[in-house]
CSV table of C-alpha atoms in Angstrom, one decimal:
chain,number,residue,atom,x,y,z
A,1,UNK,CA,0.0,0.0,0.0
A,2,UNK,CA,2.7,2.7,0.7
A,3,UNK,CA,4.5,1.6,-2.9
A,4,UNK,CA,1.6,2.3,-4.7
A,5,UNK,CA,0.6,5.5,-2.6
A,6,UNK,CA,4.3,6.7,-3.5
A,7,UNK,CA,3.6,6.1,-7.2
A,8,UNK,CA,0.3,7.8,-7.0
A,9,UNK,CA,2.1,10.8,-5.2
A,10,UNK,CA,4.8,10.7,-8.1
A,11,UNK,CA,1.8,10.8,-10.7
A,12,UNK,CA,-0.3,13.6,-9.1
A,13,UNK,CA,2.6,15.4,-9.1
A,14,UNK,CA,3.4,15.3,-12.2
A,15,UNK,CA,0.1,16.2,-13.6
A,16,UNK,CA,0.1,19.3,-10.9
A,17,UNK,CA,3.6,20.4,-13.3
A,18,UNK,CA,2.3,19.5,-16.3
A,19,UNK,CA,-1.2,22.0,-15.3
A,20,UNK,CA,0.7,24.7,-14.0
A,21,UNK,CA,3.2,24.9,-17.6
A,22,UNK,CA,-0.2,24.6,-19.4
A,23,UNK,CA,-2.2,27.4,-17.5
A,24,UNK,CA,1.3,29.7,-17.8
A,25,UNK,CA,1.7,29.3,-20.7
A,26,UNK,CA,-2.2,30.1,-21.6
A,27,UNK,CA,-2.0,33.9,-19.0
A,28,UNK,CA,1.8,34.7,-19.6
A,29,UNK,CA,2.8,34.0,-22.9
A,30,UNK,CA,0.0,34.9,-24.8
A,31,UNK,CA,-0.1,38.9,-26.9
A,32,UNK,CA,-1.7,40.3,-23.8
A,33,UNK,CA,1.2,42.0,-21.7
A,34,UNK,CA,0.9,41.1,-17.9
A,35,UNK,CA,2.8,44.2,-17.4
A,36,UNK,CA,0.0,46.6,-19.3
A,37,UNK,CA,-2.7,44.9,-16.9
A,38,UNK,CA,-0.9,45.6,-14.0
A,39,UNK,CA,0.1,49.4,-15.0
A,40,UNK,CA,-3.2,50.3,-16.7
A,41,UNK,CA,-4.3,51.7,-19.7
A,42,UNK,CA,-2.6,55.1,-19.4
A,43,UNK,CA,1.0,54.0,-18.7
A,44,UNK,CA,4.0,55.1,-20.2
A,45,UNK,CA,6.2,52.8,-22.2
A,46,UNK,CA,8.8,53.2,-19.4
A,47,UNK,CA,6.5,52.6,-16.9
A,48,UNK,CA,6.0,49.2,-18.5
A,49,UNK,CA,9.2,48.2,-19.1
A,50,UNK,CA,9.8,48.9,-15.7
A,51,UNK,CA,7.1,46.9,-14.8
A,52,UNK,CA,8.4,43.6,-16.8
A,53,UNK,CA,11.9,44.0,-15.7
A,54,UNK,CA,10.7,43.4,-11.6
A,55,UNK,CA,7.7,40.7,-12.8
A,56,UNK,CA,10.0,38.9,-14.6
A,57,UNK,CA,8.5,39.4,-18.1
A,58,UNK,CA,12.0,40.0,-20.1
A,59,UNK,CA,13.4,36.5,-19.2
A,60,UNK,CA,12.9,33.7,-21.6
A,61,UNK,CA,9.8,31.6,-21.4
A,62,UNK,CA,11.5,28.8,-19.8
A,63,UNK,CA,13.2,31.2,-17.0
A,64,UNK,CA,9.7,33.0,-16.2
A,65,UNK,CA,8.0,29.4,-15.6
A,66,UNK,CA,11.1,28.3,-13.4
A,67,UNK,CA,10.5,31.6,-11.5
A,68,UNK,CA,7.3,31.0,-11.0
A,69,UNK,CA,7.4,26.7,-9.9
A,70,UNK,CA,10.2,28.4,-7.3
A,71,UNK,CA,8.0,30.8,-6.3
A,72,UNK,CA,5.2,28.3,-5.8
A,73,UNK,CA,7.9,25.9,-4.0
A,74,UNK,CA,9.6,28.3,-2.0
A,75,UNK,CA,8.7,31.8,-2.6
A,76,UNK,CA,10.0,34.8,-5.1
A,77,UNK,CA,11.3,38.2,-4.5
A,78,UNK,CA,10.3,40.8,-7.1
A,79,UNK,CA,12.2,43.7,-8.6
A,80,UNK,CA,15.8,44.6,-6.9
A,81,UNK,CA,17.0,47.2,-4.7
A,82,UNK,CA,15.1,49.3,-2.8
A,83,UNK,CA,11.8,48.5,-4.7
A,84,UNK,CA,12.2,44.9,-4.4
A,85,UNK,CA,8.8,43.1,-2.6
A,86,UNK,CA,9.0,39.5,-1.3
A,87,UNK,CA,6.1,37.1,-2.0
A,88,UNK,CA,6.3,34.3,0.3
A,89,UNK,CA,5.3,30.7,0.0
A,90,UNK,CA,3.6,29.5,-1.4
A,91,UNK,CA,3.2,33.0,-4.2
A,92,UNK,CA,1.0,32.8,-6.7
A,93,UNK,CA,2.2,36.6,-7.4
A,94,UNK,CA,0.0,39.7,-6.9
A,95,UNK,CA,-3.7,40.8,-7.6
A,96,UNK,CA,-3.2,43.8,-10.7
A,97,UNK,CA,-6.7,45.0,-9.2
A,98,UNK,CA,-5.8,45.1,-5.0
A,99,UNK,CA,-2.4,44.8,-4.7
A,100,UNK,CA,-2.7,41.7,-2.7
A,101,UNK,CA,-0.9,38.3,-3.1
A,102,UNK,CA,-3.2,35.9,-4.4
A,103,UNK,CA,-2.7,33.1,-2.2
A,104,UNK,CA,-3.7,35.1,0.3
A,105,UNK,CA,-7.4,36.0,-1.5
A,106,UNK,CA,-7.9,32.6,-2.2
A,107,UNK,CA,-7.7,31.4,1.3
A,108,UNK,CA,-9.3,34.2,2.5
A,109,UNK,CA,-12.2,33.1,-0.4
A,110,UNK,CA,-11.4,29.2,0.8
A,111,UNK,CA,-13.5,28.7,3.6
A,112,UNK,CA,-17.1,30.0,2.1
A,113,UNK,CA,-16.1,27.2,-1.1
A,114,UNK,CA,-15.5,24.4,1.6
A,115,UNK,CA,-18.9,25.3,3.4
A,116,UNK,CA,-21.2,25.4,0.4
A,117,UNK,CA,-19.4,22.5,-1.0
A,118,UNK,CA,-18.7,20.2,2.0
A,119,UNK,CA,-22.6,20.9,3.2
A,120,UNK,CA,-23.9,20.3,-0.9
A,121,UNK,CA,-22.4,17.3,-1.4
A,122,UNK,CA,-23.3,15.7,2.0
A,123,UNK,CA,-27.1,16.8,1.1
A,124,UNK,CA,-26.8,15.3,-2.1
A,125,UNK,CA,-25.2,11.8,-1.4
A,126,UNK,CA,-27.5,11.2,1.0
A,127,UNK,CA,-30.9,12.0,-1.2
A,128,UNK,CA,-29.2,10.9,-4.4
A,129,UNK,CA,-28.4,7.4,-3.0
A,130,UNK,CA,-31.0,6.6,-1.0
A,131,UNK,CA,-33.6,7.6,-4.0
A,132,UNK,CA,-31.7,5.4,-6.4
A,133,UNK,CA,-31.5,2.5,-4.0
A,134,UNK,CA,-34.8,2.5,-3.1
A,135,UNK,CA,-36.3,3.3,-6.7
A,136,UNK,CA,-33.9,0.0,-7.6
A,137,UNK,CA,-35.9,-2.1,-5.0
A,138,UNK,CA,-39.4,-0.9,-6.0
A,139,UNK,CA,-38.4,-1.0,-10.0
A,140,UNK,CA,-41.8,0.2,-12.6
A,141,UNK,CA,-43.4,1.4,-9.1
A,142,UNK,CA,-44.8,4.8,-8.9
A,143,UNK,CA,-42.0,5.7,-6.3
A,144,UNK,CA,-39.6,4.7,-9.2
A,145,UNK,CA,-41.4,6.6,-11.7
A,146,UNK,CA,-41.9,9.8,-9.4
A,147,UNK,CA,-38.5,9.7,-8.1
A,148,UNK,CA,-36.9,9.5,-11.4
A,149,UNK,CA,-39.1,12.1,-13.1
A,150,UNK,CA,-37.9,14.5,-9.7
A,151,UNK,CA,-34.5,13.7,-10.7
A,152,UNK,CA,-34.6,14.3,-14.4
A,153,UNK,CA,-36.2,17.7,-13.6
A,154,UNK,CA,-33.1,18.1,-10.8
A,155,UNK,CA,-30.7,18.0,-13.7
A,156,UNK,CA,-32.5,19.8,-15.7
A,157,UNK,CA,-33.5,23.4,-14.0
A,158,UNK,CA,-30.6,25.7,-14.2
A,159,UNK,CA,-28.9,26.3,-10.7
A,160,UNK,CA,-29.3,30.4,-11.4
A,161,UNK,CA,-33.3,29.8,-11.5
A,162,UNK,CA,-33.2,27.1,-8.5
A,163,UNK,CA,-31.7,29.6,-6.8
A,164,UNK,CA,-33.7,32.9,-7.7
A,165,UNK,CA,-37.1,30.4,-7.6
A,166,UNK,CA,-35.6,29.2,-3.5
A,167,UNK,CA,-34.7,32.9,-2.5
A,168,UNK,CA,-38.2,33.9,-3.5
A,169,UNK,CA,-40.2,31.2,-1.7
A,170,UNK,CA,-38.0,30.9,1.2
A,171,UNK,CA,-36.8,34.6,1.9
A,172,UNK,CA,-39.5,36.9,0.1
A,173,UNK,CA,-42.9,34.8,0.9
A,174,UNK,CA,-42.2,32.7,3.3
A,175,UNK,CA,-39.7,34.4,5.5
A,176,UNK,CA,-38.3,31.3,6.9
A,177,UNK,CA,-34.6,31.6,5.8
A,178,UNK,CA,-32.5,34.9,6.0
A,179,UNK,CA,-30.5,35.7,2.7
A,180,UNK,CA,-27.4,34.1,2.2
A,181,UNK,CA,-24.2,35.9,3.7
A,182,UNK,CA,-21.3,35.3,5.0
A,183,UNK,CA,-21.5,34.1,8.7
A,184,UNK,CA,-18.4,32.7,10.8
A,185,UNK,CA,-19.7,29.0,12.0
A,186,UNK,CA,-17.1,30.2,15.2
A,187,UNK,CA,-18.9,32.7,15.8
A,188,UNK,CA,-22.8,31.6,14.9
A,189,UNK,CA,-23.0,28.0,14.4
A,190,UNK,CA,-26.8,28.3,13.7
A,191,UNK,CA,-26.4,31.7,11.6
A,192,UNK,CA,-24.2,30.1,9.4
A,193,UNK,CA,-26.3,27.1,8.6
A,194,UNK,CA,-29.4,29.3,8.0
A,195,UNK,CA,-27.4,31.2,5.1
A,196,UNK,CA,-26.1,28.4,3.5
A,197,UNK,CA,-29.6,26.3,3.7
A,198,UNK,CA,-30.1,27.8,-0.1
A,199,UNK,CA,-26.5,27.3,-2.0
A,200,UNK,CA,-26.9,23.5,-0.2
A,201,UNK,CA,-30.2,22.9,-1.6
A,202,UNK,CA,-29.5,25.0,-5.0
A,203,UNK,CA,-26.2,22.6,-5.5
A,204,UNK,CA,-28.0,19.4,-4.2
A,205,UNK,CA,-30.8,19.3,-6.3
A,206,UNK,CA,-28.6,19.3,-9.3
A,207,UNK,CA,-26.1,16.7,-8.4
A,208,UNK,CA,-29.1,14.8,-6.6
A,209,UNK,CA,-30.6,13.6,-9.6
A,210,UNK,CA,-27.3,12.6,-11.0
A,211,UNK,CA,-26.5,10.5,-8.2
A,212,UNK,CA,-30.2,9.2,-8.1
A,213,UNK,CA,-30.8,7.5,-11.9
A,214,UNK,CA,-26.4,6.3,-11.3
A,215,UNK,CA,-27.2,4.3,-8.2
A,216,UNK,CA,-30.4,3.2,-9.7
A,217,UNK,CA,-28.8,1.2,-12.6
A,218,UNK,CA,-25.6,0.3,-10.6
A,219,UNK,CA,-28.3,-1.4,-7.9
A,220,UNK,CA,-30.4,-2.9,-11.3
A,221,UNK,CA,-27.6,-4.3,-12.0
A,222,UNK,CA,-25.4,-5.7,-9.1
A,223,UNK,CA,-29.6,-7.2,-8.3
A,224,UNK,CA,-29.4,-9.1,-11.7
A,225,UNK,CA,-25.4,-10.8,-10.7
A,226,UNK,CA,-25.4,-14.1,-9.9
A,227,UNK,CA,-23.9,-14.1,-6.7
A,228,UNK,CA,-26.9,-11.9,-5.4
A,229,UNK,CA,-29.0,-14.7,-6.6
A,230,UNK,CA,-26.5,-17.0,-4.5
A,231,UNK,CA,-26.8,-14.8,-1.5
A,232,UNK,CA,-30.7,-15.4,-2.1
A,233,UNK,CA,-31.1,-18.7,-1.8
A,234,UNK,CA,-28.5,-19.1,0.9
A,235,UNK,CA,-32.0,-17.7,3.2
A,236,UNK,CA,-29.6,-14.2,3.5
A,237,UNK,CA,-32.3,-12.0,4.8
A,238,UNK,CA,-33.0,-9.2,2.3
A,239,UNK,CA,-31.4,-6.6,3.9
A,240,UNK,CA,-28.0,-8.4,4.3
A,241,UNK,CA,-28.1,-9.4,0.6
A,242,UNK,CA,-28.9,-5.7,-0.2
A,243,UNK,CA,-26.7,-3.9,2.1
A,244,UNK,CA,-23.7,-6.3,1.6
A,245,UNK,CA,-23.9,-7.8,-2.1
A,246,UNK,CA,-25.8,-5.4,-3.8
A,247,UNK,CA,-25.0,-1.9,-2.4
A,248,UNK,CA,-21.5,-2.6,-2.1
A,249,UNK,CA,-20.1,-3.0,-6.1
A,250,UNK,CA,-22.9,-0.5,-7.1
A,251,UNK,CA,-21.0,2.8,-5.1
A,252,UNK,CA,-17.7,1.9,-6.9
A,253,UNK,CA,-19.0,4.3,-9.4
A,254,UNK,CA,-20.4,6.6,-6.9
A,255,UNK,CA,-17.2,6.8,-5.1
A,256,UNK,CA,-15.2,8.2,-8.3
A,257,UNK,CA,-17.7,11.0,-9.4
A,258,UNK,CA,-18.3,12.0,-5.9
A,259,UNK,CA,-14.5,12.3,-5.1
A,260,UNK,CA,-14.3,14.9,-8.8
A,261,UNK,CA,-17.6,16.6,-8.3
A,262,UNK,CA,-16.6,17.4,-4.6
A,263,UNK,CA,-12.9,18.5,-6.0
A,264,UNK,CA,-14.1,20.7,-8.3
A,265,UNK,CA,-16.5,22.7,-5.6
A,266,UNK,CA,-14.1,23.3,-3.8
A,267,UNK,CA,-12.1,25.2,-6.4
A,268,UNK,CA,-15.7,27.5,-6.6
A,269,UNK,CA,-19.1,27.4,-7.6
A,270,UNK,CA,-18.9,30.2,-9.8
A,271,UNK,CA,-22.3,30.1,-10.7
A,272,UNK,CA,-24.3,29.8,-6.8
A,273,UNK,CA,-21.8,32.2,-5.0
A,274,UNK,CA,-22.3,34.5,-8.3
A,275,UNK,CA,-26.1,34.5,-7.6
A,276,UNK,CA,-26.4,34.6,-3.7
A,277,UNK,CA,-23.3,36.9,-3.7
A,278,UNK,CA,-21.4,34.7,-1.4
A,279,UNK,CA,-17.5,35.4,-1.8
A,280,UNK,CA,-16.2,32.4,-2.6
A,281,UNK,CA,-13.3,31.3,-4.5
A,282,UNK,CA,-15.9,31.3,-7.3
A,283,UNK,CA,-17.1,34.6,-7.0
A,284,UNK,CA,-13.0,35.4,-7.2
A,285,UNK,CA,-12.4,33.9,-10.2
A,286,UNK,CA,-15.2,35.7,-11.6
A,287,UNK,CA,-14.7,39.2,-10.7
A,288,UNK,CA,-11.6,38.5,-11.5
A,289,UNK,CA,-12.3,37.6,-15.3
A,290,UNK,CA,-14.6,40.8,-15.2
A,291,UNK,CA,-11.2,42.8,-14.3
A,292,UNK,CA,-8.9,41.1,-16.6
A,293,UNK,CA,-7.1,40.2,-13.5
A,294,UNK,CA,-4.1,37.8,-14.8
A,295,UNK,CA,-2.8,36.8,-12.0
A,296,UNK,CA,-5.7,35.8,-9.9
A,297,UNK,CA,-7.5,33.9,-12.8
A,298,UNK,CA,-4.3,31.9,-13.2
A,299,UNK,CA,-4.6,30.9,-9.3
A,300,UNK,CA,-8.0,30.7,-9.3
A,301,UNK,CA,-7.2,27.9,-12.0
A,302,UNK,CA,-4.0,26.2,-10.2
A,303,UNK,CA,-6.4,26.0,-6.9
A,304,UNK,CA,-9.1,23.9,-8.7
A,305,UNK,CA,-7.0,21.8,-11.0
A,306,UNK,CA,-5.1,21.2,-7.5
A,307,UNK,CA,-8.4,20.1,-6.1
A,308,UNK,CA,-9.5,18.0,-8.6
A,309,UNK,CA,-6.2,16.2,-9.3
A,310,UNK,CA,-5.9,15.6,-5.2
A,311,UNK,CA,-9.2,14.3,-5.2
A,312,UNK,CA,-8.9,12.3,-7.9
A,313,UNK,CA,-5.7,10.8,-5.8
A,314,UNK,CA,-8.2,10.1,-2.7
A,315,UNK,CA,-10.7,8.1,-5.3
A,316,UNK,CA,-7.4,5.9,-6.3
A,317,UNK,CA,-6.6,5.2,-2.4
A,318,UNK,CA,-9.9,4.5,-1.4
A,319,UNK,CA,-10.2,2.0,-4.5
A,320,UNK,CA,-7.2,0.4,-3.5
A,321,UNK,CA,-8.0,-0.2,0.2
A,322,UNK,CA,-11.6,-1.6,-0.9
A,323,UNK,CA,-10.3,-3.6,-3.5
A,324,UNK,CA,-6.5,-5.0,-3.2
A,325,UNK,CA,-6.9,-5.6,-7.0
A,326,UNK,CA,-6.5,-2.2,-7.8
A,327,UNK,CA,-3.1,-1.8,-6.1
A,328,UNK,CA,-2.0,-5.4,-7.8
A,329,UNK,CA,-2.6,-3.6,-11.4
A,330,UNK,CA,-1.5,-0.1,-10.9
C-alpha cells in the first residue's frame, strides 16, 4: 500500500507540473502584456518596461515558468533594490486590481467554497443514493417513476433559477430563511447554517438527480449478478443481501464522481456564489475575469486543478483499500 501511494504521489505530481506549464503558458505567454494589466491603460512605455523587468516578463519563457514553480515551492522576490517586494510561500504573485498576493485571497475566499461545498455534497449523497437504492428495490413502481421524473427535472433546472425560484419562496414569501451571507460558524454555528440552507439545496438538487438515476442502474444491476441470486437462496435476509452484495459493487462508481464533483466545488461554484453573492473562491475567479485580473485567474485555475487532481488521488486510495486488486494492477 505505501509503494503504490508513493507512485500515486509521483503521478499527481506530475500532472500538478504539467497544469501549472499549461495554465502559464495560456495567461503569460499569450499577446496580452501582464505588465500593461498591471500598469493600466494610461501608462508610459517606461512605466511598463519597468514593470516587466521586476515581474520577470524580459526573461525567456523557460526562465519565467522556473520563477514562478520556485516561487510556488519556496517563494520569489520581485524587482531589486530598494523596490524589491517578497512574496512568500507558497506565491501565486500579486492581484493587478488590489495589490494583494493571491494566495492570500484565495484562502481568504477558501472557507465560504468548503462550506457550500462540504454541506452540498453531503445533502446530495445522502438523497441521491438513497432515491436510487430505493427506486432500484421498487423498479416500474410509482415511487420509481416519481423519483426519477424528480431527478430528471433536478438535472435539468438551471442552478441560477433554482436559486432565484428558492430565494423567492424561502426569503420573500415565506420568510423562513435569512439571505445568504457570510457568517463565521465560530462565531454563529446556527447563523451560518441558515445562510447556507439555499446554495446547499440549489447545488444538491442538481447533483441529486445525477447520483439518483447512477445508483439506480448500478443497484439494477449488481440485483441481476449471480452471486446476489447466491446470496438469495443461501435464506440471506434481504437486507443483508442488499446492504452487503448489492449496495457494495454498485457505489464503486459513486465513489469516483463524488471524489471529482466534490474536488471541483471546492475550487468554486462560480455560478451559486455569483447569484447569492457569497464570496467564494468562485465569485473570485469571476470578478476576476470581469477585471482582466491575470494573475488571480491563473490561481483561481491552479487552486481547482489542484483540487480536482488531489481528489482524484483520494478516489485511487480508497479503490485500492476496498479492493487489493487495484493496487495489484497499478
Amino acid at each position: 500500500m505505501i509503494l503504490y501511494l508513493l507512485r500515486r504521489l509521483a503521478v499527481t505530481a506530475a500532472v500538478l507540473v504539467v497544469i501549472c506549464a499549461i495554465t502559464f503558458s495560456i495567461f503569460y505567454l499569450m499577446p496580452a502584456d501582464p505588465a500593461q494589466g498591471a500598469c493600466g491603460k494610461a501608462c508610459s512605455p517606461a512605466r511598463i518596461a519597468e514593470i516587466r523587468a521586476t515581474l520577470g516578463l524580459d526573461r525567456s519563457a523557460p526562465a519565467q515558468f522556473a520563477d514562478y514553480l520556485g516561487g510556488i515551492v519556496g517563494g520569489r522576490t520581485y524587482g531589486t533594490g530598494e523596490r524589491a517586494v517578497q512574496c512568500p510561500f507558497p506565491c501565486l504573485g500579486f492581484s493587478f486590481q488590489t495589490g494583494r498576493p493571491v494566495w492570500h485571497l484565495l484562502t481568504d475566499r477558501l472557507p465560504v467554497s468548503i462550506s457550500i461545498a462540504l454541506g452540498a455534497a453531503a445533502l446530495w449523497l445522502a438523497v441521491g443514493v438513497a432515491a436510487g437504492v430505493v427506486s432500484a428495490l421498487r423498479r416500474g413502481s410509482l415511487w420509481d417513476r416519481a423519483a426519477m421524473t424528480a431527478a430528471l427535472g433536478g438535472i435539468s433546472l438551471p442552478i441560477y433559477f433554482t436559486a432565484l425560484v428558492l430565494q423567492y419562496l424561502l426569503v420573500v414569501q415565506l420568510g423562513v430563511l435569512p439571505y445568504p451571507r457570510v457568517v463565521p460558524i465560530t462565531q454563529d454555528p446556527v447563523g451560518w447554517a441558515q445562510s447556507m440552507v439555499m446554495p446547499w439545496i440549489t447545488l444538491a438538487m442538481l447533483y441529486a438527480g445525477v447520483y439518483a438515476r447512477i445508483t439506480r442502474g448500478e443497484m439494477l444491476d449488481s440485483l441481476g449478478q449471480n452471486y446476489v441470486r447466491t446470496a438469495r437462496a443461501k435464506g440471506l435476509p434481504e437486507r443483508t443481501v442488499v446492504r452487503r452484495h448489492a449496495l457494495r459493487p454498485a457505489l464503486m462508481p459513486i465513489v469516483t464522481i463524488f471524489g471529482m464533483d466534490l474536488g471541483a466545488l471546492l475550487g468554486g461554484a462560480l455560478i451559486t456564489e455569483s447569484v447569492f453573492g457569497l464570496p467564494g473562491v468562485g465569485k473570485l475567479a469571476a470578478d476576476a475575469i470581469a477585471g482582466a485580473d491575470q494573475p488571480v485567474i491563473l490561481g483561481v485555475t491552479l487552486f481547482a486543478a489542484a483540487f480536482v487532481v488531489l481528489a482524484n488521488l483520494a478516489v485511487d486510495l480508497v479503490y485500492a483499500a476496498l479492493d487489493p486488486r487495484v493496487r495489484a494492477v497499478a
